[in-house]
Short mmCIF file of C-alpha atoms and ligand atoms in Angstrom, two decimals:
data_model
loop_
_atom_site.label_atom_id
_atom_site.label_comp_id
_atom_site.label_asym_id
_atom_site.label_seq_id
_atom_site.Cartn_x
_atom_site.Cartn_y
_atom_site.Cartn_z
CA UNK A 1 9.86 -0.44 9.68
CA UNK A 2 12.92 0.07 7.76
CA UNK A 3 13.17 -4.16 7.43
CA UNK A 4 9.65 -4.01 6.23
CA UNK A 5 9.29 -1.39 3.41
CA UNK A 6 11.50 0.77 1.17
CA UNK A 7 9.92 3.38 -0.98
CA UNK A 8 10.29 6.74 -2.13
CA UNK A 9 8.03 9.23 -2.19
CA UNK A 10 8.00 12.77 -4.05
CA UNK A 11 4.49 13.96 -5.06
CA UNK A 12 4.29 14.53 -9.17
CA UNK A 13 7.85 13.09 -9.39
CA UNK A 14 8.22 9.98 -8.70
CA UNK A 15 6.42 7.68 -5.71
CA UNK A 16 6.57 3.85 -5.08
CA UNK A 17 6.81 1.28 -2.45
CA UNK A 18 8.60 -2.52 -2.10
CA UNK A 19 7.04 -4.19 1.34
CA UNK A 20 9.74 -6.94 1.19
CA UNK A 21 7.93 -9.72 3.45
CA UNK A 22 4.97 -9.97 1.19
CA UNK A 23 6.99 -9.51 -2.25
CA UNK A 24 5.07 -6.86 -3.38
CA UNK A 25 5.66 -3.15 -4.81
CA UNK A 26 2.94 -0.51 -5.37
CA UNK A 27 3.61 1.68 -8.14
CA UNK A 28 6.19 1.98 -9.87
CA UNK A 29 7.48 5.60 -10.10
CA UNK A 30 10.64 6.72 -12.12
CA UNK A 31 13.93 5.61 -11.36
CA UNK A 32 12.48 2.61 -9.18
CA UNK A 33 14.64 -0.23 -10.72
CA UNK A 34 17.71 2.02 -10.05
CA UNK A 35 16.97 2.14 -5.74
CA UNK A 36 16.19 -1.15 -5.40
CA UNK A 37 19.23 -2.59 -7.47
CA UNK A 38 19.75 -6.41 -7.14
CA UNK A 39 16.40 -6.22 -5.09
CA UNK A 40 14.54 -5.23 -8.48
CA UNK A 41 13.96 -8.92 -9.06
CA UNK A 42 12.81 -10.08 -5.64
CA UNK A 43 8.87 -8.16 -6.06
CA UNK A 44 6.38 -11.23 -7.67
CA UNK A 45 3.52 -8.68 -7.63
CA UNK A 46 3.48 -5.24 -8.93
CA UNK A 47 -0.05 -3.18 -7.66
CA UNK A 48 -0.42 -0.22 -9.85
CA UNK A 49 -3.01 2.47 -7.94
CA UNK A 50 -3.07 4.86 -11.14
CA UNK A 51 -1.79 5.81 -14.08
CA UNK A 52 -0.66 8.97 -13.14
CA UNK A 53 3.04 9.61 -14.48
CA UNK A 54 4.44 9.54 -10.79
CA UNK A 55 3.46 5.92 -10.31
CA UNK A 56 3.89 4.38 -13.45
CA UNK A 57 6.70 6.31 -15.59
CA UNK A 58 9.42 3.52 -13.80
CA UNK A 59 7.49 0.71 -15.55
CA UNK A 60 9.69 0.52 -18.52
CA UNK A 61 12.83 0.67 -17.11
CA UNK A 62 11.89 -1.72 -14.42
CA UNK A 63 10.59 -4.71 -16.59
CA UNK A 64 14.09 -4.18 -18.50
CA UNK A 65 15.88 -4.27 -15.63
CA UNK A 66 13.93 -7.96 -15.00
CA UNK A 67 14.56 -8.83 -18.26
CA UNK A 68 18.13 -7.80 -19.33
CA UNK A 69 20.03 -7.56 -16.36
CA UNK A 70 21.87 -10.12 -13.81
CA UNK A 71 19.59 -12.05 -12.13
CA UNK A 72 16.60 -14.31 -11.94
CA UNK A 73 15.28 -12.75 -15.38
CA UNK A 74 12.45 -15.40 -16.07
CA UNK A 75 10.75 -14.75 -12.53
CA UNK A 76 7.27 -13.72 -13.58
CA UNK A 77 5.67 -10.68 -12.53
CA UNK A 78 2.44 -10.06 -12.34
CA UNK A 79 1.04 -6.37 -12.73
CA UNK A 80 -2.46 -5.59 -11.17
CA UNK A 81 -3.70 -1.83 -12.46
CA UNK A 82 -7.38 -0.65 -12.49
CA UNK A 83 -9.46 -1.64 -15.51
CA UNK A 84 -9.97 1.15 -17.89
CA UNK A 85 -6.86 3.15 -17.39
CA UNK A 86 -5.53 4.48 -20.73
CA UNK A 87 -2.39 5.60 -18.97
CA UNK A 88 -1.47 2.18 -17.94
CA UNK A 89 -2.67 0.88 -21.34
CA UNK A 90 -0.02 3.36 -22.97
CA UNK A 91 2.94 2.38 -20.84
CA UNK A 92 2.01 -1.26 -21.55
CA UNK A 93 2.02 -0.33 -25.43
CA UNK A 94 5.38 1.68 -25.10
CA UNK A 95 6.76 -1.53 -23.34
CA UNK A 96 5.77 -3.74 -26.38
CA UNK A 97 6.69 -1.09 -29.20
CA UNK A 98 10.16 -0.38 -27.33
CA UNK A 99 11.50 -4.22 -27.67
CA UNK A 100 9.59 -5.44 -30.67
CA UNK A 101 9.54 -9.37 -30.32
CA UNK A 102 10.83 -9.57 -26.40
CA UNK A 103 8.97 -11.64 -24.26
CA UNK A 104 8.67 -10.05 -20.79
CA UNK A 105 7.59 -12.59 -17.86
CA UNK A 106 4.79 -10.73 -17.60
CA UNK A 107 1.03 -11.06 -16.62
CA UNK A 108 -0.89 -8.16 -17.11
CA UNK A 109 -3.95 -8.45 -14.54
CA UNK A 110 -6.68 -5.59 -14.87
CA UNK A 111 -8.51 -5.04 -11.69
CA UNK A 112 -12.34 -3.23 -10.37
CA UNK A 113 -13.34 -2.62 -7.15
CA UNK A 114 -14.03 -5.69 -5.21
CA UNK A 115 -11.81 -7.72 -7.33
CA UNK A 116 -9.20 -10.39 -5.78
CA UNK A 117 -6.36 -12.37 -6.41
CA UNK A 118 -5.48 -15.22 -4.67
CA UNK A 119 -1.57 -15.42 -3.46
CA UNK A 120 -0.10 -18.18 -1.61
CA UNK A 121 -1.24 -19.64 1.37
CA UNK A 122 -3.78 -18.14 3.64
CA UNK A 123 -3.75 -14.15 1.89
CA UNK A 124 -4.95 -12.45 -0.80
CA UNK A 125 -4.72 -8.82 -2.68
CA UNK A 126 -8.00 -7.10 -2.44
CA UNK A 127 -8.64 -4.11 -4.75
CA UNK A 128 -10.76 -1.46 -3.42
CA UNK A 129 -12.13 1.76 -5.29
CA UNK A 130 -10.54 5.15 -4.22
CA UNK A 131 -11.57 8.73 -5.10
CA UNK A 132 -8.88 10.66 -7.22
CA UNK A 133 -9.27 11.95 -10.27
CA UNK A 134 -12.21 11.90 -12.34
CA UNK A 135 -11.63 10.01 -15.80
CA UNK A 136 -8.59 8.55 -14.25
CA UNK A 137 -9.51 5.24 -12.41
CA UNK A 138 -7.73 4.39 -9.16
CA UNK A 139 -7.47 1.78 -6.92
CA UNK A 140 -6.45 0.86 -3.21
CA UNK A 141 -5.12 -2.17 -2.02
CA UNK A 142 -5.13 -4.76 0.88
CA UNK A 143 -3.61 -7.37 1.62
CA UNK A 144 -5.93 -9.57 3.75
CA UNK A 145 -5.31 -12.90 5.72
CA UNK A 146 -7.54 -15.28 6.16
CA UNK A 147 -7.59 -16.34 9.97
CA UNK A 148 -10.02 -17.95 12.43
CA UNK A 149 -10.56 -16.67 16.61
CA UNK A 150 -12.64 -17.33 19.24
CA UNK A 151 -16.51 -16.45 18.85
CA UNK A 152 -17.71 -13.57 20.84
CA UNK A 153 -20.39 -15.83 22.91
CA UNK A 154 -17.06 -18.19 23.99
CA UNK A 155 -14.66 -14.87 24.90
CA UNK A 156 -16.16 -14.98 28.60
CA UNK A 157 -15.45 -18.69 29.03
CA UNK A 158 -12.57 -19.94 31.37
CA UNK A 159 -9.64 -21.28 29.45
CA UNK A 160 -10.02 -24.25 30.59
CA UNK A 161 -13.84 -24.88 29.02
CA UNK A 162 -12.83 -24.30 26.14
CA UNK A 163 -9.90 -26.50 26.07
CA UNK A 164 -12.03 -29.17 27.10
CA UNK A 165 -14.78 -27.84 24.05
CA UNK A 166 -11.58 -28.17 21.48
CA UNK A 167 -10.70 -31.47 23.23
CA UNK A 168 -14.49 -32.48 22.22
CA UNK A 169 -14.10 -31.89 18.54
CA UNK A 170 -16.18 -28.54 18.58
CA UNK A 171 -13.13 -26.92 16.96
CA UNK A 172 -15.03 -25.34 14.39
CA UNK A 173 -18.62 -24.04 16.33
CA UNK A 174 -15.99 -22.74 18.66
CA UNK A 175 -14.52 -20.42 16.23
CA UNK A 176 -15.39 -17.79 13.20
CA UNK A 177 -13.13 -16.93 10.30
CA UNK A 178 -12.05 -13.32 9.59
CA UNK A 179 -9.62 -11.35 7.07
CA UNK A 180 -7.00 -9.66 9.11
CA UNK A 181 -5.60 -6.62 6.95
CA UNK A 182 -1.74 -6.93 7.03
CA UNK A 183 -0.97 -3.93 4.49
CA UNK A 184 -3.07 -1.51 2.60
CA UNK A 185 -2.47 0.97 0.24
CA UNK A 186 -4.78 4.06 -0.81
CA UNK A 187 -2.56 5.30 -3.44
CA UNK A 188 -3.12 8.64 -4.06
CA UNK A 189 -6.74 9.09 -2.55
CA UNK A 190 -9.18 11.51 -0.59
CA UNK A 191 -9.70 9.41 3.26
CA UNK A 192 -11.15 6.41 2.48
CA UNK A 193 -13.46 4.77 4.89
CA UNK A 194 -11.87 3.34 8.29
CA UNK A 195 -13.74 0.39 7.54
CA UNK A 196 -11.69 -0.87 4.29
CA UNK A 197 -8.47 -0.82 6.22
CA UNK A 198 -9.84 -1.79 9.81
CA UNK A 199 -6.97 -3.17 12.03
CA UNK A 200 -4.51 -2.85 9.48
CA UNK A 201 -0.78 -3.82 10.67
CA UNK A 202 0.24 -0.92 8.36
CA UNK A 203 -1.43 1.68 6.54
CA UNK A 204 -0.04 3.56 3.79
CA UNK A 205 -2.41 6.99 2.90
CA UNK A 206 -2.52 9.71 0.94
CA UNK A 207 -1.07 12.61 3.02
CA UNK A 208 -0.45 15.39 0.41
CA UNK A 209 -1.70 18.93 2.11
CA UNK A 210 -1.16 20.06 5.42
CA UNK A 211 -3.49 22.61 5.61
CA UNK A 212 -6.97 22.02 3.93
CA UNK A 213 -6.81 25.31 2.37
CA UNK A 214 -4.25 24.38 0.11
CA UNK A 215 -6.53 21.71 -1.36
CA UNK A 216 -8.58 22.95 -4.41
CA UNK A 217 -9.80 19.73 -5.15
CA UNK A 218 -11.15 16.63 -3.80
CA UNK A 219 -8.20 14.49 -4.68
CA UNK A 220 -5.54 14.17 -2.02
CA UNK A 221 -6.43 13.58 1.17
CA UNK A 222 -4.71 15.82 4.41
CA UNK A 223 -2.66 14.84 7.29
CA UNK A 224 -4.95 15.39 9.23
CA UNK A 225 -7.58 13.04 7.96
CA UNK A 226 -4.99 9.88 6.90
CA UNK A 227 -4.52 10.33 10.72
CA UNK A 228 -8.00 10.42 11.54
CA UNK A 229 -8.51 7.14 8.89
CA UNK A 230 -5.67 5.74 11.27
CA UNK A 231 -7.42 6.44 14.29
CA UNK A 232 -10.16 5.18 13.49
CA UNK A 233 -9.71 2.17 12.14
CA UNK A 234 -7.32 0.86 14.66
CA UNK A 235 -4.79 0.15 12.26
CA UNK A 236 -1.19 -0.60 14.57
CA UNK A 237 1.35 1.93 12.12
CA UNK A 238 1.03 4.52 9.75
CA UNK A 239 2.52 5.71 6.96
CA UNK A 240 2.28 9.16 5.78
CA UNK A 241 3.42 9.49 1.68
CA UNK A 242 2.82 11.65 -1.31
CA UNK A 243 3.55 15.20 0.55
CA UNK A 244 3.24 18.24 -1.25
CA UNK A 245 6.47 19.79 -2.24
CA UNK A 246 5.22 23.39 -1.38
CA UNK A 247 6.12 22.32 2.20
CA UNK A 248 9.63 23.28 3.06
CA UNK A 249 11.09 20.68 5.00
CA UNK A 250 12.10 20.52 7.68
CA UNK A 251 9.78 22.72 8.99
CA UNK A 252 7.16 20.22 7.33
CA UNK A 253 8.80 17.41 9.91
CA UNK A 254 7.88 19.57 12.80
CA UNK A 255 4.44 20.25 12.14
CA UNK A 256 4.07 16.51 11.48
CA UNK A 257 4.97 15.70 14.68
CA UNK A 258 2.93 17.89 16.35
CA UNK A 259 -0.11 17.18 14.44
CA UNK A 260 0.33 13.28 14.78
CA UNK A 261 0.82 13.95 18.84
CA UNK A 262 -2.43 15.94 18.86
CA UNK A 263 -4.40 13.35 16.62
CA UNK A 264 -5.09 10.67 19.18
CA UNK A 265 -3.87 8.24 16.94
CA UNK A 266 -2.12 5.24 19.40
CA UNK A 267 0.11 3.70 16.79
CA UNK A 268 2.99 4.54 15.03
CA UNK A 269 3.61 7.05 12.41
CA UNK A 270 6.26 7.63 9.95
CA UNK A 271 6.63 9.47 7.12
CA UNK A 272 7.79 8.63 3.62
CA UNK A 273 9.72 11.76 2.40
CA UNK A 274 11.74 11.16 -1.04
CA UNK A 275 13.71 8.02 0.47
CA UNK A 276 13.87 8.81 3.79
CA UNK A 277 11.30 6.83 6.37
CA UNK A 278 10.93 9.44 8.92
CA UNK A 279 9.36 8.06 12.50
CA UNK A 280 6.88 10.65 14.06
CA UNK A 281 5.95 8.70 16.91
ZN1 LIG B 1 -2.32 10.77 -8.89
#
Protein backbone atom coordinates (compact mmCIF):
# COMPACT_ATOMS: atom_id res chain seq x y z
CA UNK A 1 0.00 0.00 0.00
CA UNK A 2 2.75 2.14 1.08
CA UNK A 3 4.43 1.59 -2.78
CA UNK A 4 1.09 2.61 -4.09
CA UNK A 5 -0.08 5.89 -2.42
CA UNK A 6 1.32 8.65 -0.18
CA UNK A 7 -1.01 11.21 1.23
CA UNK A 8 -1.77 13.06 4.18
CA UNK A 9 -4.74 13.52 5.69
CA UNK A 10 -5.93 16.08 8.53
CA UNK A 11 -9.61 17.13 8.22
CA UNK A 12 -9.90 21.26 7.79
CA UNK A 13 -6.05 21.35 7.62
CA UNK A 14 -4.67 20.04 5.04
CA UNK A 15 -5.64 16.55 2.97
CA UNK A 16 -4.22 15.14 -0.36
CA UNK A 17 -3.18 12.04 -2.07
CA UNK A 18 -0.21 11.00 -4.87
CA UNK A 19 -1.19 7.21 -6.18
CA UNK A 20 2.28 6.92 -7.83
CA UNK A 21 1.47 4.03 -10.50
CA UNK A 22 -1.17 6.03 -12.22
CA UNK A 23 0.64 9.59 -11.85
CA UNK A 24 -2.03 11.15 -10.32
CA UNK A 25 -2.71 13.36 -7.02
CA UNK A 26 -6.14 14.31 -5.63
CA UNK A 27 -6.20 17.52 -4.00
CA UNK A 28 -3.84 19.40 -3.22
CA UNK A 29 -3.85 20.45 0.47
CA UNK A 30 -1.21 22.83 2.13
CA UNK A 31 2.25 22.02 2.38
CA UNK A 32 1.85 19.19 -0.39
CA UNK A 33 4.88 20.21 -2.60
CA UNK A 34 6.98 20.19 0.64
CA UNK A 35 6.15 15.97 1.43
CA UNK A 36 6.53 14.90 -1.77
CA UNK A 37 9.93 16.78 -2.52
CA UNK A 38 11.70 15.69 -5.78
CA UNK A 39 8.44 13.55 -6.29
CA UNK A 40 6.43 16.96 -6.74
CA UNK A 41 7.16 16.73 -10.44
CA UNK A 42 6.39 13.08 -11.15
CA UNK A 43 2.04 13.69 -10.81
CA UNK A 44 0.78 14.49 -14.80
CA UNK A 45 -2.78 14.83 -13.42
CA UNK A 46 -3.95 16.83 -10.55
CA UNK A 47 -8.00 15.83 -9.58
CA UNK A 48 -9.30 18.57 -7.46
CA UNK A 49 -12.69 17.14 -5.46
CA UNK A 50 -13.49 20.76 -3.98
CA UNK A 51 -12.55 23.90 -3.30
CA UNK A 52 -12.57 23.70 0.17
CA UNK A 53 -9.28 25.34 1.72
CA UNK A 54 -8.03 21.80 2.91
CA UNK A 55 -7.73 20.52 -0.63
CA UNK A 56 -6.74 23.28 -2.57
CA UNK A 57 -4.69 25.92 -0.32
CA UNK A 58 -1.23 23.74 -1.57
CA UNK A 59 -2.05 24.74 -5.18
CA UNK A 60 0.14 27.73 -5.25
CA UNK A 61 3.02 26.54 -3.76
CA UNK A 62 2.88 23.37 -5.68
CA UNK A 63 2.73 24.78 -9.33
CA UNK A 64 5.88 26.94 -8.08
CA UNK A 65 7.53 24.22 -6.94
CA UNK A 66 6.93 22.73 -10.85
CA UNK A 67 7.89 25.76 -12.14
CA UNK A 68 10.92 27.21 -10.23
CA UNK A 69 12.56 24.46 -8.72
CA UNK A 70 15.11 21.52 -9.91
CA UNK A 71 13.57 19.36 -12.08
CA UNK A 72 11.53 18.55 -15.11
CA UNK A 73 9.84 22.16 -14.86
CA UNK A 74 8.09 22.13 -18.40
CA UNK A 75 6.20 18.73 -17.61
CA UNK A 76 2.59 19.78 -18.06
CA UNK A 77 0.04 19.31 -15.59
CA UNK A 78 -3.22 19.09 -16.06
CA UNK A 79 -5.78 20.17 -13.23
CA UNK A 80 -9.38 18.63 -13.35
CA UNK A 81 -11.79 20.61 -10.61
CA UNK A 82 -15.64 20.69 -10.76
CA UNK A 83 -17.20 23.32 -13.02
CA UNK A 84 -18.57 26.21 -11.15
CA UNK A 85 -16.33 26.31 -8.16
CA UNK A 86 -15.46 29.91 -7.21
CA UNK A 87 -12.92 28.60 -4.75
CA UNK A 88 -10.92 26.92 -7.35
CA UNK A 89 -11.54 29.90 -9.68
CA UNK A 90 -9.85 32.16 -6.88
CA UNK A 91 -6.78 30.03 -6.31
CA UNK A 92 -6.41 29.91 -10.12
CA UNK A 93 -6.62 33.89 -10.10
CA UNK A 94 -4.15 34.17 -7.06
CA UNK A 95 -1.80 31.84 -9.16
CA UNK A 96 -1.91 34.30 -12.17
CA UNK A 97 -1.88 37.66 -10.04
CA UNK A 98 1.09 36.16 -7.82
CA UNK A 99 3.66 35.75 -10.97
CA UNK A 100 2.35 38.33 -13.37
CA UNK A 101 3.62 37.16 -16.92
CA UNK A 102 4.82 33.35 -15.82
CA UNK A 103 3.73 30.74 -17.88
CA UNK A 104 2.82 27.67 -15.78
CA UNK A 105 2.60 24.22 -17.84
CA UNK A 106 -0.66 24.20 -17.02
CA UNK A 107 -4.11 22.98 -18.37
CA UNK A 108 -6.89 23.97 -16.46
CA UNK A 109 -9.72 21.24 -17.21
CA UNK A 110 -13.26 22.02 -15.58
CA UNK A 111 -15.23 18.94 -14.99
CA UNK A 112 -19.48 17.82 -14.34
CA UNK A 113 -20.70 14.76 -13.42
CA UNK A 114 -20.36 12.18 -16.05
CA UNK A 115 -17.53 13.94 -17.63
CA UNK A 116 -14.21 12.01 -18.86
CA UNK A 117 -10.84 12.35 -19.85
CA UNK A 118 -9.09 10.10 -21.80
CA UNK A 119 -5.38 9.08 -20.41
CA UNK A 120 -3.10 6.77 -22.05
CA UNK A 121 -3.74 3.50 -23.13
CA UNK A 122 -6.69 1.46 -22.12
CA UNK A 123 -7.97 4.01 -18.83
CA UNK A 124 -9.62 6.93 -18.25
CA UNK A 125 -10.59 9.54 -15.25
CA UNK A 126 -14.27 9.49 -14.72
CA UNK A 127 -15.83 12.35 -12.69
CA UNK A 128 -18.76 11.49 -10.69
CA UNK A 129 -21.09 13.92 -8.60
CA UNK A 130 -20.77 13.68 -4.73
CA UNK A 131 -22.94 15.24 -1.98
CA UNK A 132 -21.01 17.85 0.24
CA UNK A 133 -21.75 21.07 0.63
CA UNK A 134 -24.45 22.94 -0.85
CA UNK A 135 -23.18 25.94 -3.13
CA UNK A 136 -19.87 24.29 -3.11
CA UNK A 137 -19.65 21.74 -6.06
CA UNK A 138 -17.76 18.49 -5.54
CA UNK A 139 -16.67 15.76 -7.37
CA UNK A 140 -15.49 12.01 -7.07
CA UNK A 141 -13.24 10.27 -9.14
CA UNK A 142 -12.43 6.89 -10.90
CA UNK A 143 -10.14 5.70 -12.62
CA UNK A 144 -11.62 3.04 -14.96
CA UNK A 145 -9.95 0.45 -17.38
CA UNK A 146 -11.25 -0.60 -20.22
CA UNK A 147 -11.02 -4.54 -20.38
CA UNK A 148 -12.81 -7.41 -22.15
CA UNK A 149 -13.85 -11.25 -20.26
CA UNK A 150 -15.65 -14.06 -20.99
CA UNK A 151 -19.57 -13.70 -21.57
CA UNK A 152 -21.72 -15.10 -18.90
CA UNK A 153 -23.52 -17.74 -21.43
CA UNK A 154 -19.62 -19.11 -22.24
CA UNK A 155 -18.51 -19.18 -18.20
CA UNK A 156 -19.97 -22.89 -18.01
CA UNK A 157 -18.04 -24.05 -21.07
CA UNK A 158 -14.97 -26.45 -20.74
CA UNK A 159 -11.71 -24.70 -21.41
CA UNK A 160 -11.09 -26.46 -24.01
CA UNK A 161 -14.43 -25.25 -26.21
CA UNK A 162 -13.62 -22.27 -25.96
CA UNK A 163 -10.11 -22.51 -27.01
CA UNK A 164 -11.23 -24.19 -29.95
CA UNK A 165 -14.20 -21.08 -30.31
CA UNK A 166 -11.02 -18.47 -30.09
CA UNK A 167 -9.11 -20.83 -32.45
CA UNK A 168 -12.31 -20.25 -34.86
CA UNK A 169 -12.06 -16.51 -34.98
CA UNK A 170 -15.16 -15.95 -32.60
CA UNK A 171 -12.80 -13.87 -30.44
CA UNK A 172 -15.07 -11.13 -30.19
CA UNK A 173 -18.93 -12.94 -29.78
CA UNK A 174 -16.95 -14.81 -27.20
CA UNK A 175 -16.30 -11.87 -25.10
CA UNK A 176 -17.94 -8.41 -23.63
CA UNK A 177 -16.04 -5.28 -22.71
CA UNK A 178 -16.23 -3.77 -19.19
CA UNK A 179 -14.56 -0.77 -17.11
CA UNK A 180 -12.71 -2.27 -14.25
CA UNK A 181 -12.38 0.56 -11.45
CA UNK A 182 -8.65 0.61 -10.42
CA UNK A 183 -8.89 3.77 -7.96
CA UNK A 184 -11.64 6.01 -6.85
CA UNK A 185 -11.87 8.86 -4.88
CA UNK A 186 -15.06 10.42 -3.05
CA UNK A 187 -13.33 13.36 -1.73
CA UNK A 188 -14.98 14.64 1.00
CA UNK A 189 -18.58 13.07 0.52
CA UNK A 190 -21.73 11.54 2.34
CA UNK A 191 -21.59 7.31 1.08
CA UNK A 192 -21.92 7.37 -2.33
CA UNK A 193 -23.59 4.54 -4.09
CA UNK A 194 -21.69 1.01 -4.14
CA UNK A 195 -22.43 1.03 -7.64
CA UNK A 196 -20.00 4.05 -8.80
CA UNK A 197 -17.03 2.34 -7.26
CA UNK A 198 -18.07 -1.44 -7.83
CA UNK A 199 -14.96 -3.75 -7.65
CA UNK A 200 -12.69 -1.07 -7.08
CA UNK A 201 -8.89 -2.23 -6.46
CA UNK A 202 -8.85 0.69 -3.96
CA UNK A 203 -11.26 2.92 -2.53
CA UNK A 204 -10.54 6.07 -0.93
CA UNK A 205 -13.91 7.53 1.23
CA UNK A 206 -14.89 10.02 3.26
CA UNK A 207 -14.56 8.67 6.86
CA UNK A 208 -14.86 11.84 9.05
CA UNK A 209 -17.27 10.86 12.24
CA UNK A 210 -17.23 7.89 14.17
CA UNK A 211 -20.28 8.12 15.77
CA UNK A 212 -23.32 9.45 13.70
CA UNK A 213 -24.25 11.67 16.43
CA UNK A 214 -21.48 13.82 15.95
CA UNK A 215 -22.68 14.58 12.42
CA UNK A 216 -24.97 17.70 12.21
CA UNK A 217 -25.00 17.68 8.69
CA UNK A 218 -25.24 15.64 5.68
CA UNK A 219 -21.73 16.21 4.53
CA UNK A 220 -19.18 13.69 5.70
CA UNK A 221 -19.89 10.40 5.55
CA UNK A 222 -19.11 7.79 8.87
CA UNK A 223 -16.90 4.89 9.29
CA UNK A 224 -19.29 2.99 9.44
CA UNK A 225 -20.94 3.60 6.13
CA UNK A 226 -17.41 4.10 3.88
CA UNK A 227 -17.20 0.49 5.27
CA UNK A 228 -20.52 -0.47 4.35
CA UNK A 229 -19.83 1.40 0.61
CA UNK A 230 -16.74 -1.07 0.79
CA UNK A 231 -18.69 -3.96 1.49
CA UNK A 232 -20.82 -3.59 -0.76
CA UNK A 233 -19.35 -2.88 -3.65
CA UNK A 234 -16.71 -5.49 -3.51
CA UNK A 235 -14.03 -3.17 -3.83
CA UNK A 236 -10.45 -5.39 -2.81
CA UNK A 237 -8.86 -2.33 -0.16
CA UNK A 238 -9.99 0.51 1.60
CA UNK A 239 -8.93 3.57 2.58
CA UNK A 240 -10.31 5.43 5.41
CA UNK A 241 -9.25 9.56 5.22
CA UNK A 242 -10.48 12.90 6.35
CA UNK A 243 -11.04 11.87 10.25
CA UNK A 244 -12.32 14.24 12.55
CA UNK A 245 -9.78 15.71 14.84
CA UNK A 246 -12.21 15.56 17.90
CA UNK A 247 -11.08 11.88 18.00
CA UNK A 248 -8.11 11.43 20.25
CA UNK A 249 -5.91 9.07 18.77
CA UNK A 250 -4.97 6.47 19.54
CA UNK A 251 -7.92 5.54 21.06
CA UNK A 252 -9.50 6.49 17.53
CA UNK A 253 -7.07 3.47 16.06
CA UNK A 254 -8.73 1.05 18.35
CA UNK A 255 -12.18 1.66 17.68
CA UNK A 256 -11.24 1.50 13.98
CA UNK A 257 -10.19 -1.75 14.23
CA UNK A 258 -12.88 -3.02 15.91
CA UNK A 259 -15.46 -1.47 13.83
CA UNK A 260 -13.73 -2.60 10.47
CA UNK A 261 -13.60 -6.40 12.12
CA UNK A 262 -17.32 -6.16 12.87
CA UNK A 263 -18.25 -4.63 9.34
CA UNK A 264 -18.04 -7.73 7.21
CA UNK A 265 -16.02 -5.98 4.91
CA UNK A 266 -13.41 -8.92 3.27
CA UNK A 267 -10.73 -6.58 2.05
CA UNK A 268 -8.27 -4.54 3.40
CA UNK A 269 -8.49 -1.43 5.35
CA UNK A 270 -6.13 1.24 6.24
CA UNK A 271 -6.35 4.41 7.45
CA UNK A 272 -4.89 7.71 6.31
CA UNK A 273 -4.11 9.67 9.56
CA UNK A 274 -1.93 13.00 8.95
CA UNK A 275 0.96 10.97 7.06
CA UNK A 276 0.76 7.90 8.55
CA UNK A 277 -1.04 4.84 6.43
CA UNK A 278 -2.33 2.87 9.25
CA UNK A 279 -3.42 -0.99 8.23
CA UNK A 280 -6.67 -2.10 10.11
CA UNK A 281 -6.95 -5.34 8.62
ZN1 LIG B 1 -14.84 19.85 2.19
Amino acid sequence: MRDVVVGYSRAMYANWLWHRPLGLLVDAGEGVHLALGSNVFAPTHLLLTHGHSDHVLGLPGLVAARRFGKGAIEKPLTILYPAGSAAVDAVRALISAMWPGVVFPLTWQPLSPGDALALDGPRAIQAFGVEHVAGHPALGYRIAEHRRRLKPAFATLPQAEIEALARQGRRDDLTESYDHVVFAHTGDAMPVAPDVVRGADLLVHDATFMDEADRREPIHATTAEALQVAREARARTLLLYHLSVRYERPLAEVRLRSQVQNSGFAGACWWLDEDRMVQLS
